[in-house]
Every structure is written in structure tokens, then in C-alpha cells.
PDB file of C-alpha atoms in Angstrom:
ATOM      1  CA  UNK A  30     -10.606  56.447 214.621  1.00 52.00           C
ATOM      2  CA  UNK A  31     -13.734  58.314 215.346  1.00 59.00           C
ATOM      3  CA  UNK A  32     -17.100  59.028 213.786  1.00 68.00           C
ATOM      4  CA  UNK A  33     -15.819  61.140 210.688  1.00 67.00           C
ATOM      5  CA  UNK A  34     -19.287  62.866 210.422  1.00 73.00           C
ATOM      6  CA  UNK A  35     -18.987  65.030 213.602  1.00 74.00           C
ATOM      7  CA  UNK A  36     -16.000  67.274 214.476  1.00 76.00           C
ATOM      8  CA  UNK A  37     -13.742  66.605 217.446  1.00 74.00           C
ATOM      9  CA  UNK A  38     -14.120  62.848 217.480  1.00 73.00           C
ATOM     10  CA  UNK A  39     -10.729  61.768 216.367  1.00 69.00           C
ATOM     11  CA  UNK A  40      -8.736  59.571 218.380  1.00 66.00           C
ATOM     12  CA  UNK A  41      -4.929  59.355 219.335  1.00 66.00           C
ATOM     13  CA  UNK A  42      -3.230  56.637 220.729  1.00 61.00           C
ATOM     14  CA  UNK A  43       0.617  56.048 221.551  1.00 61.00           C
ATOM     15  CA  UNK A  44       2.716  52.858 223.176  1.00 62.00           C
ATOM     16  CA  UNK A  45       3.097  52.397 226.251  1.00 61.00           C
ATOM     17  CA  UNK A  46       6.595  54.093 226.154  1.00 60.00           C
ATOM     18  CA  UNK A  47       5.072  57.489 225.142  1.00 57.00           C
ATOM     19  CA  UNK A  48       5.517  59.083 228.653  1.00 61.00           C
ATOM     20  CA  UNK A  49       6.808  62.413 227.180  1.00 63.00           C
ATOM     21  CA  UNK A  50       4.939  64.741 224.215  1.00 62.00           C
ATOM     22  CA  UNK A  51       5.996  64.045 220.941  1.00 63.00           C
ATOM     23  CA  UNK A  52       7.546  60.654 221.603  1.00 64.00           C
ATOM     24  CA  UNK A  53       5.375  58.515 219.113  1.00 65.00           C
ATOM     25  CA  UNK A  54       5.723  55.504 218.094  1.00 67.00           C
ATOM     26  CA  UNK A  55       7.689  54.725 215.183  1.00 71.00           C
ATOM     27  CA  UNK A  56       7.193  52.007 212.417  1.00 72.00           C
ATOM     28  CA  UNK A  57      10.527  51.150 210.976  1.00 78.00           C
ATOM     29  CA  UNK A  58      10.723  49.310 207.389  1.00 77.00           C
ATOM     30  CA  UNK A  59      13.920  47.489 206.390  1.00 75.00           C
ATOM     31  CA  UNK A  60      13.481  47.015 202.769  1.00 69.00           C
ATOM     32  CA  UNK A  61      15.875  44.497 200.749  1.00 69.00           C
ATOM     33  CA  UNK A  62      16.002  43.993 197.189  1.00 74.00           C
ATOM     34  CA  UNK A  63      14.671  40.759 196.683  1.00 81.00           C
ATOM     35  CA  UNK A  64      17.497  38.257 194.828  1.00 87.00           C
ATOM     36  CA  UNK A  65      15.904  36.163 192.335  1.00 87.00           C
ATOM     37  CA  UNK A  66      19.622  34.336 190.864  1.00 86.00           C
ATOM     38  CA  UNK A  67      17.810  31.965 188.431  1.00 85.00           C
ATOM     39  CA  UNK A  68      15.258  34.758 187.402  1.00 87.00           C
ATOM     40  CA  UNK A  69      11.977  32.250 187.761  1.00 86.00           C
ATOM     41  CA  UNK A  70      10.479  34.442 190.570  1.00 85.00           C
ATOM     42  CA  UNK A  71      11.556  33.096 193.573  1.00 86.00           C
ATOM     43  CA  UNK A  72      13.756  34.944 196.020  1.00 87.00           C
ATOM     44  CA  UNK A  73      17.298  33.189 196.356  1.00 85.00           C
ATOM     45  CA  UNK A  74      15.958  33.423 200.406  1.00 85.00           C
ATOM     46  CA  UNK A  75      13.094  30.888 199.567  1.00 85.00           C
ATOM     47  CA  UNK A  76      14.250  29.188 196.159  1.00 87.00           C
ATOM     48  CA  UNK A  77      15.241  25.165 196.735  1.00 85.00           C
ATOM     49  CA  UNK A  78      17.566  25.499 193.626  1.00 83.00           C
ATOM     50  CA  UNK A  79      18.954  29.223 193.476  1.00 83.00           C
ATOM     51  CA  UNK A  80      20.956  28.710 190.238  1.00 78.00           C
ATOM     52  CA  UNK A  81      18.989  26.520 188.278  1.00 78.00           C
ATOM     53  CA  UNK A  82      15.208  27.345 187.418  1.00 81.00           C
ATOM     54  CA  UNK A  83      12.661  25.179 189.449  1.00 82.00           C
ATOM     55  CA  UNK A  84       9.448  27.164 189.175  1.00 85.00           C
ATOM     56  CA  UNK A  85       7.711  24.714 190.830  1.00 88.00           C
ATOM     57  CA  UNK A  86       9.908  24.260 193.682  1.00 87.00           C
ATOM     58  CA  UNK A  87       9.438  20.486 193.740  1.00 88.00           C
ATOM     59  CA  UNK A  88      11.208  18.833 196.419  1.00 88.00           C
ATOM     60  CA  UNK A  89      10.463  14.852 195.942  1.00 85.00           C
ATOM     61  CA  UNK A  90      13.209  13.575 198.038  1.00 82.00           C
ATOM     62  CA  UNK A  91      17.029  13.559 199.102  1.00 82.00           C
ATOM     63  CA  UNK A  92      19.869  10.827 199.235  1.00 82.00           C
ATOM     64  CA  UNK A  93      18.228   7.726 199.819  1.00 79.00           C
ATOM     65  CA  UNK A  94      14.853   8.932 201.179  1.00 81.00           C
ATOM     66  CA  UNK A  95      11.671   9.798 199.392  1.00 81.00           C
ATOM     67  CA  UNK A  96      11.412  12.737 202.203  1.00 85.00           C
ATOM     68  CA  UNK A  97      11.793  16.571 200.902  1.00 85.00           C
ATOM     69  CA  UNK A  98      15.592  17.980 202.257  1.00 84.00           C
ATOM     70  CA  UNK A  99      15.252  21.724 200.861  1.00 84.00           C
ATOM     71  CA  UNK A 100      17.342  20.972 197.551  1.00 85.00           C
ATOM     72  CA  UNK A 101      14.724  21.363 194.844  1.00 85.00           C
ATOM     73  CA  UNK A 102      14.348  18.365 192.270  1.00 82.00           C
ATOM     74  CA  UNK A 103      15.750  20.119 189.589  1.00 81.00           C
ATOM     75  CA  UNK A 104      19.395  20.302 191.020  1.00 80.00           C
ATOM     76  CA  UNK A 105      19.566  17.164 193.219  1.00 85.00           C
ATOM     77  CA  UNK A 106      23.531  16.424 192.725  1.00 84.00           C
ATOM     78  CA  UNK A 107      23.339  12.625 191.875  1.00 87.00           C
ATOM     79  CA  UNK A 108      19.673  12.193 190.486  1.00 87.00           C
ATOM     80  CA  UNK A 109      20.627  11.333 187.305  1.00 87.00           C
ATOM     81  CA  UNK A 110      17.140   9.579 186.892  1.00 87.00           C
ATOM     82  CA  UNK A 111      15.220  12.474 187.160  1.00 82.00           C
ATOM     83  CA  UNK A 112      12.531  11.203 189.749  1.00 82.00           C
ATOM     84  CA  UNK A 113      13.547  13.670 192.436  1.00 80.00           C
ATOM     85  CA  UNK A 114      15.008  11.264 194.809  1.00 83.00           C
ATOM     86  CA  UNK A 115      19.258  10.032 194.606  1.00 86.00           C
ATOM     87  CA  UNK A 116      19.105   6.047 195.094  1.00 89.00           C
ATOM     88  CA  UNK A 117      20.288   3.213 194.239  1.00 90.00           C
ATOM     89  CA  UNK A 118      18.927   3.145 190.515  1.00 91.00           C
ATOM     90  CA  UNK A 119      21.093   6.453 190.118  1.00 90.00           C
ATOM     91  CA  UNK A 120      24.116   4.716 190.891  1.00 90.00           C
ATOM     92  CA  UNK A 121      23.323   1.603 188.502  1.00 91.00           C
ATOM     93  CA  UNK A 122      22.482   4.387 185.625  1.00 90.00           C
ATOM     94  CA  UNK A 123      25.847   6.386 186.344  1.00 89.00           C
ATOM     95  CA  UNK A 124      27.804   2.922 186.350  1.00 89.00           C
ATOM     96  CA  UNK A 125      26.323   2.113 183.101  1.00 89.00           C
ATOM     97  CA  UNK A 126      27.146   5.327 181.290  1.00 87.00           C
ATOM     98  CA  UNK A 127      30.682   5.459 182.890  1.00 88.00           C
ATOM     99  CA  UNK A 128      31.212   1.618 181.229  1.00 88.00           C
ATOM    100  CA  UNK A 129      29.846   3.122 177.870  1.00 86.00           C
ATOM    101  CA  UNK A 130      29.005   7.137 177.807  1.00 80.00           C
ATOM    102  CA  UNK A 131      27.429   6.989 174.269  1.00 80.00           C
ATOM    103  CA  UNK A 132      25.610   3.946 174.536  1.00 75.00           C
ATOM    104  CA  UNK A 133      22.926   5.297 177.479  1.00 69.00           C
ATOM    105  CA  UNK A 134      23.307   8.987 178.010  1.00 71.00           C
ATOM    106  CA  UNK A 135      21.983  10.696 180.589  1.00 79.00           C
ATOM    107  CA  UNK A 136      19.258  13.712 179.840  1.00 81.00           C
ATOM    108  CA  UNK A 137      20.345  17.119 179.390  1.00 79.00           C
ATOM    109  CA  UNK A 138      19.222  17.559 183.280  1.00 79.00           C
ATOM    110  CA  UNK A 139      20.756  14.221 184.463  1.00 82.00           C
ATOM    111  CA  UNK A 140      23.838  14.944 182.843  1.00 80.00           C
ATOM    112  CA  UNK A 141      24.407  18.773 185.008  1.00 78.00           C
ATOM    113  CA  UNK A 142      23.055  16.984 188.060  1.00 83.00           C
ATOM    114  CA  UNK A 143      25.952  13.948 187.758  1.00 84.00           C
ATOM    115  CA  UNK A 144      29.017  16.153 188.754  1.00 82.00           C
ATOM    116  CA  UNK A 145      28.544  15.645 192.410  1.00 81.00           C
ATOM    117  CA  UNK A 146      32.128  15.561 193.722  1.00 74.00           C
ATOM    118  CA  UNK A 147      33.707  19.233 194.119  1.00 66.00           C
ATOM    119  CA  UNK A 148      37.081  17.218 192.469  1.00 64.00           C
ATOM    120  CA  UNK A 149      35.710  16.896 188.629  1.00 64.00           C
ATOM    121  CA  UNK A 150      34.287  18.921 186.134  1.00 69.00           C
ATOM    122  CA  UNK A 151      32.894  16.144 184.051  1.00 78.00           C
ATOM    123  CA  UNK A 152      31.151  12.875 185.014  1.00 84.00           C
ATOM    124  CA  UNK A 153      33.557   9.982 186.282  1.00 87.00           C
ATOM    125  CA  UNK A 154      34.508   7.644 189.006  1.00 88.00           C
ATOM    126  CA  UNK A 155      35.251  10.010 191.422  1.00 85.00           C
ATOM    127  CA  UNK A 156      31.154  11.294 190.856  1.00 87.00           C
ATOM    128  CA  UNK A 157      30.253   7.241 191.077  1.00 88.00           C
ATOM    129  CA  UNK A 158      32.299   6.777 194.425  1.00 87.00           C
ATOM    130  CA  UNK A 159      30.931   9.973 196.152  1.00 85.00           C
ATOM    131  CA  UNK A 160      27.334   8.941 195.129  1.00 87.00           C
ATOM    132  CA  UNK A 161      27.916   5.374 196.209  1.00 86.00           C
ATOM    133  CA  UNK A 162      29.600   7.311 200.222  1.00 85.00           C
ATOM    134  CA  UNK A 163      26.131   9.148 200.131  1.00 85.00           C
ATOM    135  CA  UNK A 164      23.708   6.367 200.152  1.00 85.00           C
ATOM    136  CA  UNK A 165      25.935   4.652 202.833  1.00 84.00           C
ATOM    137  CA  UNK A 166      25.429   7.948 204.873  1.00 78.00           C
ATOM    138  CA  UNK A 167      29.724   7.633 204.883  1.00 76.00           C
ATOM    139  CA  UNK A 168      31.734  11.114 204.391  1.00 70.00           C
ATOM    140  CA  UNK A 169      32.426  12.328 202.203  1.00 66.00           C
ATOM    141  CA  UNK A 170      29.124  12.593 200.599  1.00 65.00           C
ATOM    142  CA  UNK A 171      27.403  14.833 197.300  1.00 71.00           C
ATOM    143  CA  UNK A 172      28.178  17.738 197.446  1.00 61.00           C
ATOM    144  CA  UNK A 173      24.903  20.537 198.284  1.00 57.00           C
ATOM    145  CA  UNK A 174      24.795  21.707 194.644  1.00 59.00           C
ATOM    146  CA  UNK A 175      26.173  19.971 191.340  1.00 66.00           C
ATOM    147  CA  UNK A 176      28.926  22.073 189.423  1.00 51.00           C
ATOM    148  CA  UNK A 177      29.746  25.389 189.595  1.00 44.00           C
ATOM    149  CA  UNK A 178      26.328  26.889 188.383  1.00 46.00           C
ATOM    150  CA  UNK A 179      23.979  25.237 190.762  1.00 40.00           C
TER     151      UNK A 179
END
């Protein structure tokens, strides 16, 4: 820092800690790759929904509550509405396909966010009950991320 038009007006400056010559201070950089899992441009660090692309990041709601939780909208284990938010209108809608799968399917996106037990690879009762434990608040609940590539 000086006035770069006349000679011998440069400045030096060190930390407090620079007692003895040539101690300077020293500006470390830890640089790490950035993870982007879903490859929408988000770092895993800061994506709400790692595996699954959500480039908006929307986070409408949770189990039971219209407040954001972290998990993005777009793998919420049990919305199988697709509103953002698990509730009680999920459970009616999984109850309905489990009486008759073909007659009211879910959406492609429904359907991956309906495995919510870590005990079934597929939609079924088992997905129903642990939905039904999660909106009582009861253990055990959803599981954090639906299926195996969530």
C-alpha cells in the first residue's frame, strides 16, 4: 500500500506474532473437491436431497408440519402426494393404492418416495404402518431418505 507514483512508499505489515525476521504471516487454503452426487449443481454439503435432483432445493415441509426440516421436497420418504409436506392425505392415498395398486397409482415421484421403511423394497404395509408411527411422532418412524438411491 503506498502511493505507486513515488519510489520508497511501499508498505509492510505482519501479525502480531511476527517478533522475529522472516516470520510472515501465512494464508493457508484447504481446498476440497466439491461433491455434487445428483449432478444438479449443488454440493452434497448443501443439497436437501443428495441423490435425487432438486434444483430448486424446495423444502415445503416435514412429517406432519408445513415447516422446512432440511429433506428437500423431492425425496420426502412418505409424500406420496407430492405437495412437499407427509400428512394425513399421504396415508389415505397409500391405503388406497395398497387396497387396489392399478386402480390409483401413485406418480413416477410418489411412487420412489413411498418406500419409507428400511424393511421393503416395494410399496406395502410395512411402508403404510411406518408412515402412520411418523405422524404419531411414535418410533419407529420414515426413514431420512426413501430406498436405496435417495
Amino acid at each position: 500500500m503506498g502511493d505507486e507514483s513515488q519510489i520508497t512508499t511501499g508498505r509492510a505489515f505482519g501479525s502480531t506474532d511476527n517478533l522475529s525476521p522472516g516470520l510472515n504471516p501465512v494464508l493457508g487454503v484447504d481446498f476440497s473437491p466439491c461433491v455434487d452426487s445428483d449432478g444438479e449443481g449443488t454440493s452434497n454439503d448443501g443439497d436437501k436431497c443428495p441423490y435425487r435432483s432438486n434444483p430448486d432445493q424446495l423444502d415445503q415441509g416435514g412429517v406432519g408440519s408445513a415447516l422446512p426440516d432440511g429433506i428437500g421436497d423431492a425425496c420426502q420418504c412418505g409424500d406420496v402426494d407430492d405437495n412437499g409436506i407427509v400428512d394425513e392425505f399421504d396415508v389415505d392415498l397409500f391405503r388406497a393404492f395398497l387396497s387396489d395398486p392399478n386402480g390409483l397409482p401413485f406418480s413416477p415421484e410418489g411412487r420412489a418416495r413411498c418406500t419409507v421403511s428400511r424393511n421393503s423394497s416395494d410399496c406395502d404395509i410395512l411402508d403404510l404402518a411406518a408412515l402412520r408411527r411418523a405422524l404419531l411422532w411414535l418410533p419407529p418412524g420414515i426413514a431420512d431418505s426413501c430406498g436405496a438411491d435417495s
